[in-house]
Short mmCIF file of C-alpha atoms in Angstrom, two decimals:
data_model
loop_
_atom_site.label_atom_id
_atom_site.label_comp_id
_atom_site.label_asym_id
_atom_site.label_seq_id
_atom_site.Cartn_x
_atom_site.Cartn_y
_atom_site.Cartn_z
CA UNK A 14 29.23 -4.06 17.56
CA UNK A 15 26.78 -2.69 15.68
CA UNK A 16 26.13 1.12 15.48
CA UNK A 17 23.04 0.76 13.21
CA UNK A 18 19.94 2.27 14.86
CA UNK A 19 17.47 -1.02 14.04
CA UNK A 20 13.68 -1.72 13.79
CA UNK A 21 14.19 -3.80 16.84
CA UNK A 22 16.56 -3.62 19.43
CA UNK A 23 17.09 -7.35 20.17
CA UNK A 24 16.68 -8.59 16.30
CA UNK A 25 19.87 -10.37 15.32
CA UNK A 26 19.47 -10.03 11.42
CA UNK A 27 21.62 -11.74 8.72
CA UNK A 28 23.39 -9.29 6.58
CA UNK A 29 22.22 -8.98 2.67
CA UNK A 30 25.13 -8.95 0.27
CA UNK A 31 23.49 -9.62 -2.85
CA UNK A 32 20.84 -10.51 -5.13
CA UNK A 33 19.83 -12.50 -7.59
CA UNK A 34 16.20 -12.61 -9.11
CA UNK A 35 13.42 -13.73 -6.42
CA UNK A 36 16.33 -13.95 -3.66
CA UNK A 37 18.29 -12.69 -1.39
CA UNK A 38 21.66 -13.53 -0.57
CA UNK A 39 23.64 -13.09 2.72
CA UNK A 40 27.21 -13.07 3.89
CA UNK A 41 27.00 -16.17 4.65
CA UNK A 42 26.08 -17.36 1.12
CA UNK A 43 22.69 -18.46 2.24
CA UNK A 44 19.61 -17.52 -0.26
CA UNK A 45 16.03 -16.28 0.80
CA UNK A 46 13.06 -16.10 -1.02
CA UNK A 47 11.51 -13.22 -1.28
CA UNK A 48 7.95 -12.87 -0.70
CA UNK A 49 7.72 -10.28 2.10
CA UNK A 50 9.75 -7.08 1.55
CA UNK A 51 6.51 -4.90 2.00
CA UNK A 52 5.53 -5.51 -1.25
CA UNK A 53 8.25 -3.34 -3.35
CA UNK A 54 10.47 -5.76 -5.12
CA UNK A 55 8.39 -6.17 -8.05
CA UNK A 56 10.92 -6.94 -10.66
CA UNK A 57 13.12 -8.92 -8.15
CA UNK A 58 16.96 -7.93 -7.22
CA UNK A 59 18.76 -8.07 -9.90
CA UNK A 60 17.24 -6.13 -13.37
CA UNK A 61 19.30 -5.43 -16.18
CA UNK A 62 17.27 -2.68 -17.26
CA UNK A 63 16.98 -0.73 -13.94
CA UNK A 64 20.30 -1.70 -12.71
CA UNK A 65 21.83 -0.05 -16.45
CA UNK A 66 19.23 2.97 -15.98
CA UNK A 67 20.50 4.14 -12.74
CA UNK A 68 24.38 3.61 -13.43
CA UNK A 69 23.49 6.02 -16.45
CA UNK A 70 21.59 8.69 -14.92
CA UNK A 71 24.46 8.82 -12.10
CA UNK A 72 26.94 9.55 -14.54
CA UNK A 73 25.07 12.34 -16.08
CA UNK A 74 23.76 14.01 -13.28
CA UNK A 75 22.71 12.96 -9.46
CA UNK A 76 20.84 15.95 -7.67
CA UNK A 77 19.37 19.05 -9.36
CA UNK A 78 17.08 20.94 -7.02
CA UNK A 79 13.38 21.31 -8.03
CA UNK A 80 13.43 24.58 -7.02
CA UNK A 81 15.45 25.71 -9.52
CA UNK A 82 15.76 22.97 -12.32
CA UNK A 83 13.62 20.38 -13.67
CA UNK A 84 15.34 17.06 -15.09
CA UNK A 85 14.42 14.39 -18.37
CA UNK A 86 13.72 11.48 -16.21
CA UNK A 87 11.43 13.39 -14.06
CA UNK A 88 9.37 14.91 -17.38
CA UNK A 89 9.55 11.62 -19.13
CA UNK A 90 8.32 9.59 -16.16
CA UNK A 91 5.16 11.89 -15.15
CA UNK A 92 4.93 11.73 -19.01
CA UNK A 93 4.61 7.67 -18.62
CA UNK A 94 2.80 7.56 -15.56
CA UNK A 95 -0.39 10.50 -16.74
CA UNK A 96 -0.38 7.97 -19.95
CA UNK A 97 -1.27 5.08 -17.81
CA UNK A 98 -3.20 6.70 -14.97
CA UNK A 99 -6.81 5.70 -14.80
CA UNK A 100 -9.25 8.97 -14.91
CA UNK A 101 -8.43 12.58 -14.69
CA UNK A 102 -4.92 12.11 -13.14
CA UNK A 103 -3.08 14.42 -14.88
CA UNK A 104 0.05 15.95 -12.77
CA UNK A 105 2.87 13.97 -10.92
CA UNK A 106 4.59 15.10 -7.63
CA UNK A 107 7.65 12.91 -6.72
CA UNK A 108 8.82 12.42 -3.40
CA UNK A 109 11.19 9.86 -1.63
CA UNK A 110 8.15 6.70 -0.55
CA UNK A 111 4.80 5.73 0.50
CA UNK A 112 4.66 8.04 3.98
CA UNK A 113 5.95 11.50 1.93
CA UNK A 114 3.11 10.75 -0.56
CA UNK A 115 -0.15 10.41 1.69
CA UNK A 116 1.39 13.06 3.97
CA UNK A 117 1.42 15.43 0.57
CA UNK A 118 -2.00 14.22 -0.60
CA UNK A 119 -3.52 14.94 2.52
CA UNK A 120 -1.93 18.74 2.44
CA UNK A 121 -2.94 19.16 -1.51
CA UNK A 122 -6.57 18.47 -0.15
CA UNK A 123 -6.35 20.72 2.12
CA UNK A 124 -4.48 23.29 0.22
CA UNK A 125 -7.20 22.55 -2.27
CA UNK A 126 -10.03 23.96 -0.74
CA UNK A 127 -8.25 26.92 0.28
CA UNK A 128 -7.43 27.94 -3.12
CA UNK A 129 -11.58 27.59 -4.49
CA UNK A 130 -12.59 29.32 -1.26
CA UNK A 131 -13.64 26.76 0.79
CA UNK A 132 -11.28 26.85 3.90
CA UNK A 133 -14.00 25.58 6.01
CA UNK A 134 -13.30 22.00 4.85
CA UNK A 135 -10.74 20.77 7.24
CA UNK A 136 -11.71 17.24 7.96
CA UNK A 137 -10.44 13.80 6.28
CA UNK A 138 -12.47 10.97 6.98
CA UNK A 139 -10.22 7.15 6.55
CA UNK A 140 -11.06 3.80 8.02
CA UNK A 141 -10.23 1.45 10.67
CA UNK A 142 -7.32 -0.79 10.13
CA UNK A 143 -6.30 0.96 7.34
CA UNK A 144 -2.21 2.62 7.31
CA UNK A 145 -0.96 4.77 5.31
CA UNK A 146 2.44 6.06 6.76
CA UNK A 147 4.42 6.99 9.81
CA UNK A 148 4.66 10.38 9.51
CA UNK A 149 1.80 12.20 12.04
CA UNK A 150 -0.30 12.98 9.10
CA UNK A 151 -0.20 10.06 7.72
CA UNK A 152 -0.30 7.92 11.09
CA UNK A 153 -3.26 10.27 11.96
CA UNK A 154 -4.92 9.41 8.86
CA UNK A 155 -4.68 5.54 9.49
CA UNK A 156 -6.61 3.54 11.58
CA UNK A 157 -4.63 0.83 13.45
CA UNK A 158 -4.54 1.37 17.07
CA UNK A 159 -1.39 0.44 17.34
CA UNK A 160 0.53 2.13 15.44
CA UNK A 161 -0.95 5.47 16.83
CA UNK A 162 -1.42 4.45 21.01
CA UNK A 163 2.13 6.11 22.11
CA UNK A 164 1.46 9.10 19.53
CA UNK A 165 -2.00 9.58 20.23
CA UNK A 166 -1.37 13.01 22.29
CA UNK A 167 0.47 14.49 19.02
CA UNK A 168 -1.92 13.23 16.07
CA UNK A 169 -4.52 15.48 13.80
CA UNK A 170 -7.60 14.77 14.86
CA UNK A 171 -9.27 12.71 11.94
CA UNK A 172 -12.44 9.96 11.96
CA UNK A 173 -12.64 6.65 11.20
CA UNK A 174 -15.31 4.48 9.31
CA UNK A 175 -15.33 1.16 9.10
CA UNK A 176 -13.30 -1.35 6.66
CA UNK A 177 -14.79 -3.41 3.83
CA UNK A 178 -13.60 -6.73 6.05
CA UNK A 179 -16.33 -9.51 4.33
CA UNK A 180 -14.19 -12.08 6.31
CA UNK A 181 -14.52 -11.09 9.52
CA UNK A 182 -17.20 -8.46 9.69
CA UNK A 183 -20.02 -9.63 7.48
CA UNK A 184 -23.32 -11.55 9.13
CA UNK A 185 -23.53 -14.47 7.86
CA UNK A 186 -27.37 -13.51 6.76
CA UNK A 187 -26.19 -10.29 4.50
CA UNK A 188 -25.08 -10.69 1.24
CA UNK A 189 -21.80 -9.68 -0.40
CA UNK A 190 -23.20 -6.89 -1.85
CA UNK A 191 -25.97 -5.48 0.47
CA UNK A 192 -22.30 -5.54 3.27
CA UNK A 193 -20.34 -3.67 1.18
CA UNK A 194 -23.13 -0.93 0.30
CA UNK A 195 -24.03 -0.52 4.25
CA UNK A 196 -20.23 -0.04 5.10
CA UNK A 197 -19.82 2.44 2.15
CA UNK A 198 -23.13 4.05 3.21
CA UNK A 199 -20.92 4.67 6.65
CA UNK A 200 -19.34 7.45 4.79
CA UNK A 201 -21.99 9.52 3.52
CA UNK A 202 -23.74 9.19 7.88
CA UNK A 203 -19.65 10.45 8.80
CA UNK A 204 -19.82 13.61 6.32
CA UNK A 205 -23.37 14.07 7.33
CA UNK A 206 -22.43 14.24 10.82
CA UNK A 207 -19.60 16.81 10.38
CA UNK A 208 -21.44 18.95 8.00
CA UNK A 209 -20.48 18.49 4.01
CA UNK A 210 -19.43 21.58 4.16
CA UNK A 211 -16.32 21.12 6.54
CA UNK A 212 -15.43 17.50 4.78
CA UNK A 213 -12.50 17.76 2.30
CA UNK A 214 -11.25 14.10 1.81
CA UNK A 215 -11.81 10.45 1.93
CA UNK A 216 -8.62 8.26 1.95
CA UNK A 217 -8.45 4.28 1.43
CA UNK A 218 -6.22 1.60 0.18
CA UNK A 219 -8.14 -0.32 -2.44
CA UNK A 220 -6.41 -3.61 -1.70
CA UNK A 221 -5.26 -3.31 2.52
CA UNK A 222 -2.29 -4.22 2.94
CA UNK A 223 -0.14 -4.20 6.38
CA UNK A 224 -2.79 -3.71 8.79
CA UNK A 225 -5.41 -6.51 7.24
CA UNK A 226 -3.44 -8.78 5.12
CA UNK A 227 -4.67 -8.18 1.48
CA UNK A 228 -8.02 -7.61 2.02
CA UNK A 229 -9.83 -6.22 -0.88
CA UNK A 230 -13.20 -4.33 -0.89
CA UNK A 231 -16.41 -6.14 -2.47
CA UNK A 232 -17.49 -5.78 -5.73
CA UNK A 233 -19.36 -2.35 -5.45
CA UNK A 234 -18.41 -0.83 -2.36
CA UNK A 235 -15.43 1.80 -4.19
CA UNK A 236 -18.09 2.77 -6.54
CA UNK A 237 -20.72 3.90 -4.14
CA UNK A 238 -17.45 5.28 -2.20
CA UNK A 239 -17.09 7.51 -5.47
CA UNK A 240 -20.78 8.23 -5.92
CA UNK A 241 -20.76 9.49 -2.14
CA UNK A 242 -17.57 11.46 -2.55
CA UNK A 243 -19.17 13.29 -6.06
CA UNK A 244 -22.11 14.01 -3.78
CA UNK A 245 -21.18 15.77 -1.29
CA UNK A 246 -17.85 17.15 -3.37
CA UNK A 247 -15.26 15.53 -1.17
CA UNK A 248 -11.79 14.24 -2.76
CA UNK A 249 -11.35 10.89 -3.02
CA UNK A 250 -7.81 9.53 -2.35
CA UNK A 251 -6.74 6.48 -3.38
CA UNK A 252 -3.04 5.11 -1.22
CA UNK A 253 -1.88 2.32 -3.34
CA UNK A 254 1.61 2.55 -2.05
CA UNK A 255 1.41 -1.20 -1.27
CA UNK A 256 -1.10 -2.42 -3.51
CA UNK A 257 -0.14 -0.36 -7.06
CA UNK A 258 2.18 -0.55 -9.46
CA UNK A 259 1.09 -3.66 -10.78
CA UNK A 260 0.77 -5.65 -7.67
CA UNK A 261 -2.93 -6.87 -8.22
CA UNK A 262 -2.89 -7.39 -11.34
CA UNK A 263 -3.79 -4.01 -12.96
CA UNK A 264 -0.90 -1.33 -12.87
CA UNK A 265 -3.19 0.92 -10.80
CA UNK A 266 -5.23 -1.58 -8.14
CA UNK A 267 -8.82 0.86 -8.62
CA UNK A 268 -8.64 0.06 -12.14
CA UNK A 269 -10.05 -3.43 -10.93
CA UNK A 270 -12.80 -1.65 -9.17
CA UNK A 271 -13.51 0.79 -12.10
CA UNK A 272 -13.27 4.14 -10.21
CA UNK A 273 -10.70 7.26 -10.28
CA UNK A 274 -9.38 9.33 -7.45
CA UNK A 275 -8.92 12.68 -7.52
CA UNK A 276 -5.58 12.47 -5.99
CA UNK A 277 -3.65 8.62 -5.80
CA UNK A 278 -0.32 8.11 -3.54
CA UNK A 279 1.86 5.26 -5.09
CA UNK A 280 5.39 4.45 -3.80
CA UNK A 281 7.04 0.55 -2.93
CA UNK A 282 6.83 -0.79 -6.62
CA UNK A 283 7.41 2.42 -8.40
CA UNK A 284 10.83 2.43 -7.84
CA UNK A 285 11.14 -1.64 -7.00
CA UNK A 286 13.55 -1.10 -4.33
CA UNK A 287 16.63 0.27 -6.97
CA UNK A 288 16.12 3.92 -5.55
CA UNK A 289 13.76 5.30 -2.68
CA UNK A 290 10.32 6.74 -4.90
CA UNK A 291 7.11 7.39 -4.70
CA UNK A 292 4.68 9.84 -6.15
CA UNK A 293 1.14 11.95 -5.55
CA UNK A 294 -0.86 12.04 -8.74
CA UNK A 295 -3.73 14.84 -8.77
CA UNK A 296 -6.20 15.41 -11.32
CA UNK A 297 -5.92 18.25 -13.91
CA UNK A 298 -8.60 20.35 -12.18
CA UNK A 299 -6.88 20.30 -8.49
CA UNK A 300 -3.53 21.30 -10.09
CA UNK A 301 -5.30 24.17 -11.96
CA UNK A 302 -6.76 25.82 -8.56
CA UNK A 303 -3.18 25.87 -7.66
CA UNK A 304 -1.96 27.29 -10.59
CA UNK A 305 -4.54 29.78 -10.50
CA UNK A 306 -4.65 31.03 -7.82
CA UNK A 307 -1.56 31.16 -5.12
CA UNK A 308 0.76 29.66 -7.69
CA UNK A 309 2.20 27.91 -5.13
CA UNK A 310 2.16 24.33 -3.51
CA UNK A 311 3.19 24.51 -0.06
CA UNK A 312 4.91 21.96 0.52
CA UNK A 313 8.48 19.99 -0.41
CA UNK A 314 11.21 18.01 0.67
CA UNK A 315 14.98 18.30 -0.50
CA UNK A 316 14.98 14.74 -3.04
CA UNK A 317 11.44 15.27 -4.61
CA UNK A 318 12.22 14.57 -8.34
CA UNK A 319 15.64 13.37 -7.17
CA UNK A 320 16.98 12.49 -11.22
CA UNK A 321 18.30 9.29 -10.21
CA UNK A 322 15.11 8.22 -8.27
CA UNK A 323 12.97 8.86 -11.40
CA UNK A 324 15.04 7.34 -14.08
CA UNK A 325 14.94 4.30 -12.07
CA UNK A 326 11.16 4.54 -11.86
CA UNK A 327 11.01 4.99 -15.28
CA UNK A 328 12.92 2.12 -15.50
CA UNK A 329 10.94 -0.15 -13.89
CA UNK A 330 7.30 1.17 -15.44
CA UNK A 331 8.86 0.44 -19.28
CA UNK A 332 9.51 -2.58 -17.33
CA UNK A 333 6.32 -3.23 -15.72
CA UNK A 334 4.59 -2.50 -19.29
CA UNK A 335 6.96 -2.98 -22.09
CA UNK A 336 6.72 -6.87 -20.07
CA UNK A 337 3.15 -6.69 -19.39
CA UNK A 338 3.88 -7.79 -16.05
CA UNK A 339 0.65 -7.04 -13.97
CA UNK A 340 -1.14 -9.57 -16.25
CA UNK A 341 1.59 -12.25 -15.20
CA UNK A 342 0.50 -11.08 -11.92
CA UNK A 343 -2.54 -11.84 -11.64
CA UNK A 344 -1.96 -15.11 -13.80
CA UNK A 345 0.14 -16.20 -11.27
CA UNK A 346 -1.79 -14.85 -8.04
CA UNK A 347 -4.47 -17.05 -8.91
CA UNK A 348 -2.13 -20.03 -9.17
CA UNK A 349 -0.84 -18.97 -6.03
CA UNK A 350 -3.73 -18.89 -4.76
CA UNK A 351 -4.81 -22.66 -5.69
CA UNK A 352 -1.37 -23.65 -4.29
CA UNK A 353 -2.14 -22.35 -1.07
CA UNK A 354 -5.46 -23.40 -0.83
CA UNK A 355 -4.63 -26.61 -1.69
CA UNK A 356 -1.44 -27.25 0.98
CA UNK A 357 -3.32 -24.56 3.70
CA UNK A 358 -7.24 -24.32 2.94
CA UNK A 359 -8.42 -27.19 5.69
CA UNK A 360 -5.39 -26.20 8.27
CA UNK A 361 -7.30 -26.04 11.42
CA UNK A 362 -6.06 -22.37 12.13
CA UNK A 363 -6.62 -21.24 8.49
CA UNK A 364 -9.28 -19.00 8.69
CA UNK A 365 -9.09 -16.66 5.54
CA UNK A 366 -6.42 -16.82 2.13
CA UNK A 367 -7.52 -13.60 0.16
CA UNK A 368 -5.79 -10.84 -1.90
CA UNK A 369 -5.59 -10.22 -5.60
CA UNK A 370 -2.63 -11.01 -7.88
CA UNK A 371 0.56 -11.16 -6.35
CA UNK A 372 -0.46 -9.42 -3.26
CA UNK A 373 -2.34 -12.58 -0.48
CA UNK A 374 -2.83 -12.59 3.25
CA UNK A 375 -3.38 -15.52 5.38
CA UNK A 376 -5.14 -15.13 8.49
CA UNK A 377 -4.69 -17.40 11.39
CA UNK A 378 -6.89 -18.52 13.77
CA UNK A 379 -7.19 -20.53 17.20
CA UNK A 380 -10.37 -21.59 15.89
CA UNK A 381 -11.63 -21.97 12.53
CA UNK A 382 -14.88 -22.43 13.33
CA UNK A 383 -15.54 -19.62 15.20
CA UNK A 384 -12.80 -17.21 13.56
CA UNK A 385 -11.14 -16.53 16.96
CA UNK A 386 -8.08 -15.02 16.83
CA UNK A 387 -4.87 -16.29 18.65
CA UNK A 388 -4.18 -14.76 22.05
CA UNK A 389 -1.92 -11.87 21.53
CA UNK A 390 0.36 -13.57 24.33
CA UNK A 391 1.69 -16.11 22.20
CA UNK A 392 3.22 -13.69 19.94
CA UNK A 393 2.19 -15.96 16.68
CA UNK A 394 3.19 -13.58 13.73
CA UNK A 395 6.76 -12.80 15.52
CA UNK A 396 7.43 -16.62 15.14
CA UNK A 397 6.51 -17.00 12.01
CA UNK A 398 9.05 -14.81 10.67
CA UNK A 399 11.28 -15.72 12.53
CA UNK A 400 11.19 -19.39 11.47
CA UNK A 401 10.70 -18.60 7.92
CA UNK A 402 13.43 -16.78 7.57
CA UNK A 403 15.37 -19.78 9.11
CA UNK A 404 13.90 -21.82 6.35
CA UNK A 405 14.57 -19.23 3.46
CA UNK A 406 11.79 -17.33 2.99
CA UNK A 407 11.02 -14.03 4.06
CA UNK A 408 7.20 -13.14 4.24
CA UNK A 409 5.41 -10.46 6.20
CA UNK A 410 3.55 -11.85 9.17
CA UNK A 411 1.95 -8.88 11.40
CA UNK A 412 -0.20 -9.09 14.47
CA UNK A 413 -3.14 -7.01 15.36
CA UNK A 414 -5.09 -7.79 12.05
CA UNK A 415 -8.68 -7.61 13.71
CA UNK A 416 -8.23 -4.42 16.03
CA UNK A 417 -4.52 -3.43 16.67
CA UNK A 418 -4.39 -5.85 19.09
CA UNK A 419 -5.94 -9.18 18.42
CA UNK A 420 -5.23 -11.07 15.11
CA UNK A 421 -2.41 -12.32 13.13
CA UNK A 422 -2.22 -12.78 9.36
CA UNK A 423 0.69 -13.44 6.88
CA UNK A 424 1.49 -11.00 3.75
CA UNK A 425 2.85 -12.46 0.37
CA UNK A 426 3.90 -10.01 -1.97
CA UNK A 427 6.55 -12.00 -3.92
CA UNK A 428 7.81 -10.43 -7.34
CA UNK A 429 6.34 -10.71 -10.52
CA UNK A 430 9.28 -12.64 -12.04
CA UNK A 431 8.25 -15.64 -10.04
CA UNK A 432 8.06 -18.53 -12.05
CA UNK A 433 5.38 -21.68 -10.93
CA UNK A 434 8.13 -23.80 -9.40
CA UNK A 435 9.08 -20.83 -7.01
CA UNK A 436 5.42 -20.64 -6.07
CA UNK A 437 6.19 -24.30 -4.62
CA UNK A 438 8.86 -23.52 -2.91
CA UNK A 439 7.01 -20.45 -1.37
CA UNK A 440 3.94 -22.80 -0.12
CA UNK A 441 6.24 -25.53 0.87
CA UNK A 442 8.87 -23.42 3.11
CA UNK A 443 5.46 -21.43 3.94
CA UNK A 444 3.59 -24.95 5.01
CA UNK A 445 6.33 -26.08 6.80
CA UNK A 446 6.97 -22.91 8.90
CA UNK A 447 3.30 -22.67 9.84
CA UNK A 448 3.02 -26.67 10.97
CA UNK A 449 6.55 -25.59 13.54
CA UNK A 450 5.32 -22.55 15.09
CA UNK A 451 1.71 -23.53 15.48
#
């Protein structure tokens, strides 16, 4: 018997005992692909590199404290990461994965304010469907009904616009374009309404990830989202804990929309699953309001800059761009896309195969036609992972894509080692799982 506290209380999982590039391996000896670990094994389960950086680090020193010592893979990976960031990003905090790093975005902003003398802006403004953690900040600050029904009673009050959802929230009679401007535009009517003066920040994933299934915003809509923000000086956060790193093809996902945050929460891919990571990055000019004035972040948790966290990390971004592996991303997310189109594209209860680069959703339908969504009865996206996995592969079907509720769709985020035969053994195992449980 089992004393493990599980995600589910009636899951009967196989147990991993190794790894070897794209796969898992259990006890048993069986392998799995992987194309569904939430989107962190980037450089798949066994790298030299990362493996060798960690075993190092360990041996010179584990733990230091950041309240008393600093450490060289810490330095030298901010270092690495301010080189690369897009904009004004300019200072790195580290902290232990995605949830840690919206939750401390979210108090910088507020923090923020305080420090300029503006402690009258208090509200954060995010958008249905969207998730970015589990912690009650960062569940408050998402949008999928779900998530937050049984901790409703305990969240932060925050508002929520709409998403940038072209597939199923755009008439049919409005352009790509002229949809994404009106949503955007639903941002500057939701600071209007509060007052600019009492808005402090506006927080989306560029590419959505869990809730929607790789949806990405139309061309335009983050820019007007930044032209809004500058307006009415409200910080723009960017949460590409799922979608950065390399994921879409760029090592930061906004770079593909051609706008900077003023604060960006990465995590998943930043360590690649060799150490529990992630990171805030603020601009130059937020840091220096802390610096001076207070002096003094308020906030921390025991393994921020943990030393062998961040030489891993810094393993895996000379990986990521010593390889020039978001550009073999988003090679071979297009070819998976074409393979996926081609084997899935006329399935009856195909409605939607989206994403950028290595990061796709699938959404399924009871009726193409009409985009209507399974009944949440027949527990679709619970079956297909289940049977997947029987098949070996492991993908990330979720339900509740549309509302929390209705909806199911199918997340891909296989790593970027992938090769093109791989991708065909992802679409076939994928094809065939889709054909049993529907």
């Amino acid at each position: 018997m089992s004393h493990v506290f599980p995600r589910h209380t009636k899951s009967d999982l196989p147990v991993a005992a190794g790894g070897d590039g794209c796969y898992l391996i259990d006890t048993q000896g069986r392998r799995y692909l992987d194309c569904g670990d939430a989107a962190v094994s980037c450089l798949g389960h066994s790298d030299p590199a990362v493996i060798r950086a960690v075993q190092e680090q360990v041996k010179k020193i584990a733990f230091a404290h950041t309240g008393f010592m600093t450490s060289e893979p810490a330095e030298a990976l901010a270092d690495l990461l301010v080189e690369k960031a897009p904009g004004d990003l300019d200072r790195v905090y580290f902290v232990s994965g995605g949830s840690e790093a919206t939750e401390a975005a979210i108090k910088l902003a507020r923090q923020y304010y305080l420090e300029i003398g503006q402690p009258e802006r208090r509200h954060v403004i995010a958008r249905r469907q969207s998730y970015h953690g589990n912690t009650l900040g960062a569940l408050s600050a998402g949008g999928n009904a779900w998530r937050r029904a049984q901790f409703a009673p305990m969240l932060i009050d925050m508002t929520h616009i709409a998403p940038c959802y072209e597939y199923a929230e755009k008439p049919d009679n409005e352009s790509s374009h002229d949809y994404g401007q009106r949503v955007a535009n639903e941002l500057e009517a939701e600071i209007l309404r509060f007052g600019p003066e009492t808005v402090m920040a506006f927080m989306a994933e560029p590419v959505v990830g869990a809730t929607l299934g790789a949806v990405p915003a139309v061309e335009g809509y983050f820019k007007r989202i930044r032209e809004i923000c500058d307006q009415y000086g409200v910080l723009l956060i960017l949460d590409e804990v799922m979608c950065g790193m390399g994921r879409t093809g760029h090592l930061f996902a906004c770079d593909h929309d051609e706008v900077a945050p003023d604060i960006l929460c990465i995590a998943k891919g930043l360590g690649a699953g060799y150490q529990p990571i992630g990171a805030m990055m603020c601009t130059g000019r937020i840091y220096d309001a802390i610096r001076d004035g207070s002096g003094f972040f308020q906030h921390g948790h025991t393994y921020i800059g943990h030393p062998v966290a961040t030489a891993a990390a810094l393993a895996v971004v000379r990986e990521l761009t010593g390889r020039d592996l978001p550009a073999r991303a988003g090679v071979l997310g297009e070819k998976l896309q074409s393979a996926l189109e081609a084997a899935l594209g006329q399935h009856p209860n195909v409605g939607d195969i989206r994403g950028r680069g290595l990061f796709r959703g699938i959404e399924l339908v009871a009726d193409r036609n009409t985009k209507t969504p399974f009944d949440p009865s027949l527990g679709v996206a619970g079956k297909i992972k289940k049977a997947a996995l029987a098949e070996g592969l492991i993908c990330y079907p979720m339900s509740g894509t549309r509302d929390g509720r209705l909806g199911d769709h199918i997340l891909l985020a296989p790593p970027f080692i992938i090769d093109e035969a791989q991708i065909d053994e992802l679409v076939g195992k994928l094809s065939k799982t889709i054909s049993a449980v529907i």
